CSV table of C-alpha atoms in Angstrom, one decimal:
chain,number,residue,atom,x,y,z
A,1,MET,CA,99.7,42.1,55.4
A,2,THR,CA,101.2,44.6,57.8
A,3,LEU,CA,102.2,46.9,55.0
A,4,LYS,CA,98.7,46.7,53.6
A,5,TYR,CA,97.2,47.8,56.9
A,6,LEU,CA,99.7,50.7,57.2
A,7,ILE,CA,99.1,52.0,53.8
A,8,SER,CA,95.3,51.7,54.1
A,9,GLY,CA,95.6,53.4,57.5
A,10,LEU,CA,97.6,56.3,56.1
A,11,ILE,CA,95.2,56.8,53.2
A,12,LEU,CA,92.2,56.6,55.5
A,13,GLY,CA,93.9,58.9,58.0
A,14,ILE,CA,94.6,61.6,55.3
A,15,SER,CA,91.1,61.5,53.9
A,16,THR,CA,89.4,61.5,57.3
A,17,SER,CA,91.7,64.4,58.5
A,18,PHE,CA,90.6,66.4,55.5
A,19,ILE,CA,87.0,65.6,56.2
A,20,SER,CA,87.6,66.5,59.9
A,21,TRP,CA,88.7,70.0,58.9
A,22,ILE,CA,85.3,70.6,57.4
A,23,ILE,CA,83.5,69.1,60.4
A,24,GLY,CA,85.7,71.2,62.7
A,25,MET,CA,84.8,74.4,60.9
A,26,ILE,CA,81.1,73.6,61.0
A,27,VAL,CA,81.0,72.6,64.7
A,28,ASN,CA,83.3,75.6,65.5
A,29,SER,CA,80.9,78.0,63.9
A,30,ILE,CA,78.1,76.6,66.0
A,31,LEU,CA,80.2,76.7,69.2
A,32,ALA,CA,81.4,80.3,68.5
A,33,LYS,CA,77.9,81.5,69.4
A,34,THR,CA,77.9,79.9,72.9
A,35,LYS,CA,79.3,81.0,76.3
A,36,PHE,CA,81.4,77.9,76.4
A,37,TYR,CA,83.4,79.1,73.4
A,38,LYS,CA,85.0,81.9,75.5
A,39,LYS,CA,86.2,79.3,78.0
A,40,ILE,CA,87.8,77.1,75.3
A,41,SER,CA,89.3,80.0,73.3
A,42,ASN,CA,92.2,80.4,75.8
A,43,LEU,CA,93.4,76.8,75.8
A,44,ASN,CA,97.1,76.2,76.5
A,45,PHE,CA,98.1,72.6,76.4
A,46,ILE,CA,101.9,73.1,76.3
A,47,SER,CA,103.3,76.3,77.6
A,48,ASN,CA,106.9,75.1,77.8
A,49,LYS,CA,109.0,76.1,74.8
A,50,ALA,CA,111.5,73.4,75.4
A,51,PHE,CA,108.8,70.7,75.2
A,52,ASN,CA,107.4,72.2,72.0
A,53,LYS,CA,110.9,72.0,70.6
A,54,TYR,CA,111.2,68.4,71.9
A,55,ILE,CA,108.1,67.2,70.1
A,56,GLY,CA,109.2,68.9,66.8
A,57,LEU,CA,106.9,71.8,66.7
A,58,ASN,CA,109.7,74.0,65.2
A,59,TYR,CA,110.0,71.5,62.3
A,60,PHE,CA,106.3,71.5,61.8
A,61,LYS,CA,106.3,75.4,61.8
A,62,TRP,CA,109.0,75.3,59.1
A,63,ILE,CA,106.9,72.9,57.0
A,64,VAL,CA,103.9,75.1,57.3
A,65,LYS,CA,105.8,78.3,56.4
A,66,ASN,CA,107.8,76.8,53.5
A,67,THR,CA,105.3,74.4,51.7
A,68,PHE,CA,101.9,74.6,50.1
A,69,PHE,CA,100.4,74.7,53.6
A,70,LYS,CA,101.2,78.4,53.9
A,71,PHE,CA,98.4,79.0,51.4
A,72,PHE,CA,95.7,77.4,53.5
A,73,ASN,CA,94.6,80.2,55.9
A,74,GLN,CA,95.6,83.5,54.5
A,75,LYS,CA,93.7,85.4,57.2
A,76,ILE,CA,96.5,84.5,59.7
A,77,LYS,CA,99.2,86.6,58.2
A,78,VAL,CA,100.9,89.9,59.3
A,79,GLU,CA,101.1,91.8,56.0
A,80,ASN,CA,102.0,95.3,57.1
A,81,LYS,CA,102.2,97.7,60.0
A,82,LYS,CA,98.5,98.3,60.0
A,83,THR,CA,97.6,94.7,60.7
A,84,ASP,CA,95.1,94.3,63.6
A,85,LEU,CA,96.6,91.8,66.0
A,86,THR,CA,93.3,91.1,67.7
A,87,GLU,CA,91.8,90.1,64.4
A,88,ILE,CA,94.7,87.7,63.7
A,89,ARG,CA,94.4,86.3,67.2
A,90,ASN,CA,90.7,85.6,66.6
A,91,GLU,CA,91.4,83.8,63.4
A,92,MET,CA,94.1,81.8,65.1
A,93,THR,CA,91.5,80.8,67.8
A,94,LEU,CA,89.1,79.7,65.1
A,95,SER,CA,91.7,77.6,63.4
A,96,GLU,CA,93.0,76.1,66.7
A,97,ILE,CA,89.5,75.0,67.9
A,98,SER,CA,88.5,73.7,64.5
A,99,HIS,CA,91.6,71.5,64.4
A,100,LEU,CA,90.9,70.3,68.0
A,101,ILE,CA,87.4,69.4,67.0
A,102,GLY,CA,88.8,67.6,64.0
A,103,PHE,CA,91.3,65.8,66.2
A,104,ILE,CA,88.6,64.6,68.5
A,105,PHE,CA,86.5,63.4,65.6
A,106,VAL,CA,89.3,61.5,63.9
A,107,THR,CA,90.4,60.0,67.3
A,108,PHE,CA,87.0,58.5,67.8
A,109,PHE,CA,87.1,57.2,64.2
A,110,ALA,CA,90.6,55.7,64.8
A,111,ILE,CA,89.4,54.0,68.0
A,112,TYR,CA,86.4,52.5,66.1
A,113,THR,CA,88.6,51.4,63.2
A,114,SER,CA,91.1,49.8,65.7
A,115,VAL,CA,88.3,47.8,67.2
A,116,THR,CA,86.5,46.8,64.0
A,117,LYS,CA,89.4,46.5,61.5
A,118,SER,CA,92.9,46.4,62.9
A,119,TYR,CA,94.8,48.3,65.6
A,120,LEU,CA,97.5,49.0,63.0
A,121,VAL,CA,95.1,50.8,60.7
A,122,GLY,CA,93.9,52.8,63.8
A,123,LEU,CA,97.4,53.6,64.8
A,124,ALA,CA,98.3,54.9,61.3
A,125,ILE,CA,95.1,57.0,61.3
A,126,MET,CA,96.2,58.5,64.6
A,127,VAL,CA,99.7,59.4,63.3
A,128,VAL,CA,98.2,61.3,60.4
A,129,ASN,CA,95.6,62.8,62.8
A,130,ILE,CA,98.4,64.1,65.1
A,131,LEU,CA,100.2,65.7,62.2
A,132,MET,CA,97.2,67.2,60.5
A,133,ASN,CA,95.1,68.2,63.4
A,134,LEU,CA,96.9,68.2,66.8
A,135,TYR,CA,100.2,69.9,65.6
A,136,PRO,CA,98.4,72.7,63.8
A,137,SER,CA,96.4,73.4,66.9
A,138,LEU,CA,99.5,73.4,69.1
A,139,LEU,CA,101.2,75.7,66.6
A,140,GLN,CA,98.2,78.1,66.8
A,141,GLN,CA,98.5,78.0,70.6
A,142,GLU,CA,102.2,78.9,70.4
A,143,ASN,CA,101.5,81.7,68.0
A,144,LYS,CA,98.7,83.1,70.1
A,145,ARG,CA,101.0,83.3,73.1
A,146,ARG,CA,103.4,85.4,70.9
A,147,ILE,CA,100.5,87.6,69.7
A,148,ASN,CA,99.3,88.0,73.2
A,149,LYS,CA,102.7,89.4,74.2
A,150,LEU,CA,102.6,91.9,71.3
A,151,ILE,CA,99.0,92.9,72.2
A,152,LYS,CA,99.9,93.5,75.8
A,153,ARG,CA,102.9,95.6,74.7
A,154,ASN,CA,100.8,97.6,72.3
A,155,ILE,CA,98.1,98.3,74.9
A,156,LYS,CA,100.8,100.1,76.9
A,157,THR,CA,101.7,102.2,73.9
A,158,GLY,CA,98.1,102.7,72.9
A,159,THR,CA,98.0,100.9,69.5
A,160,ASN,CA,97.0,97.5,68.3
A,161,ASN,CA,99.1,97.2,65.2
A,162,ALA,CA,101.7,94.6,64.4
A,163,PHE,CA,104.9,96.6,64.2
A,164,ASN,CA,105.1,99.3,66.9
């Protein structure tokens, strides 16, 4: 019975997480037109590199870079020296906030499922939710910090390209 709940929770978690990506994009496009969006576009949950490493964000980054996930958001890619870092940062912000919205959506769903079905199903949904929504958001925050350093350096030199 426990294995049945775990498997159904994992399947439900994967499907809800994919659905949450769409919901996140829709809600994010609505939020982007508000003043509130500017406030949430500079979120920084974990600024400590050691803690990022401790929770396995480096492994997650490797998975994203070396599997089919690298094909998901092609706008977040430095292709040549003329790449506009501000544009990439904006795309990272869109992705980050969409994933956070998705994370919140699936979290409510997991809580509801824990109460109505089984806590084990809800727990399995949350594990998938963390991997498919929270970690991508944390990775975008880390990448934005790196991009911000490059943008600040480039402001001093008078450019906004990737490799100066």
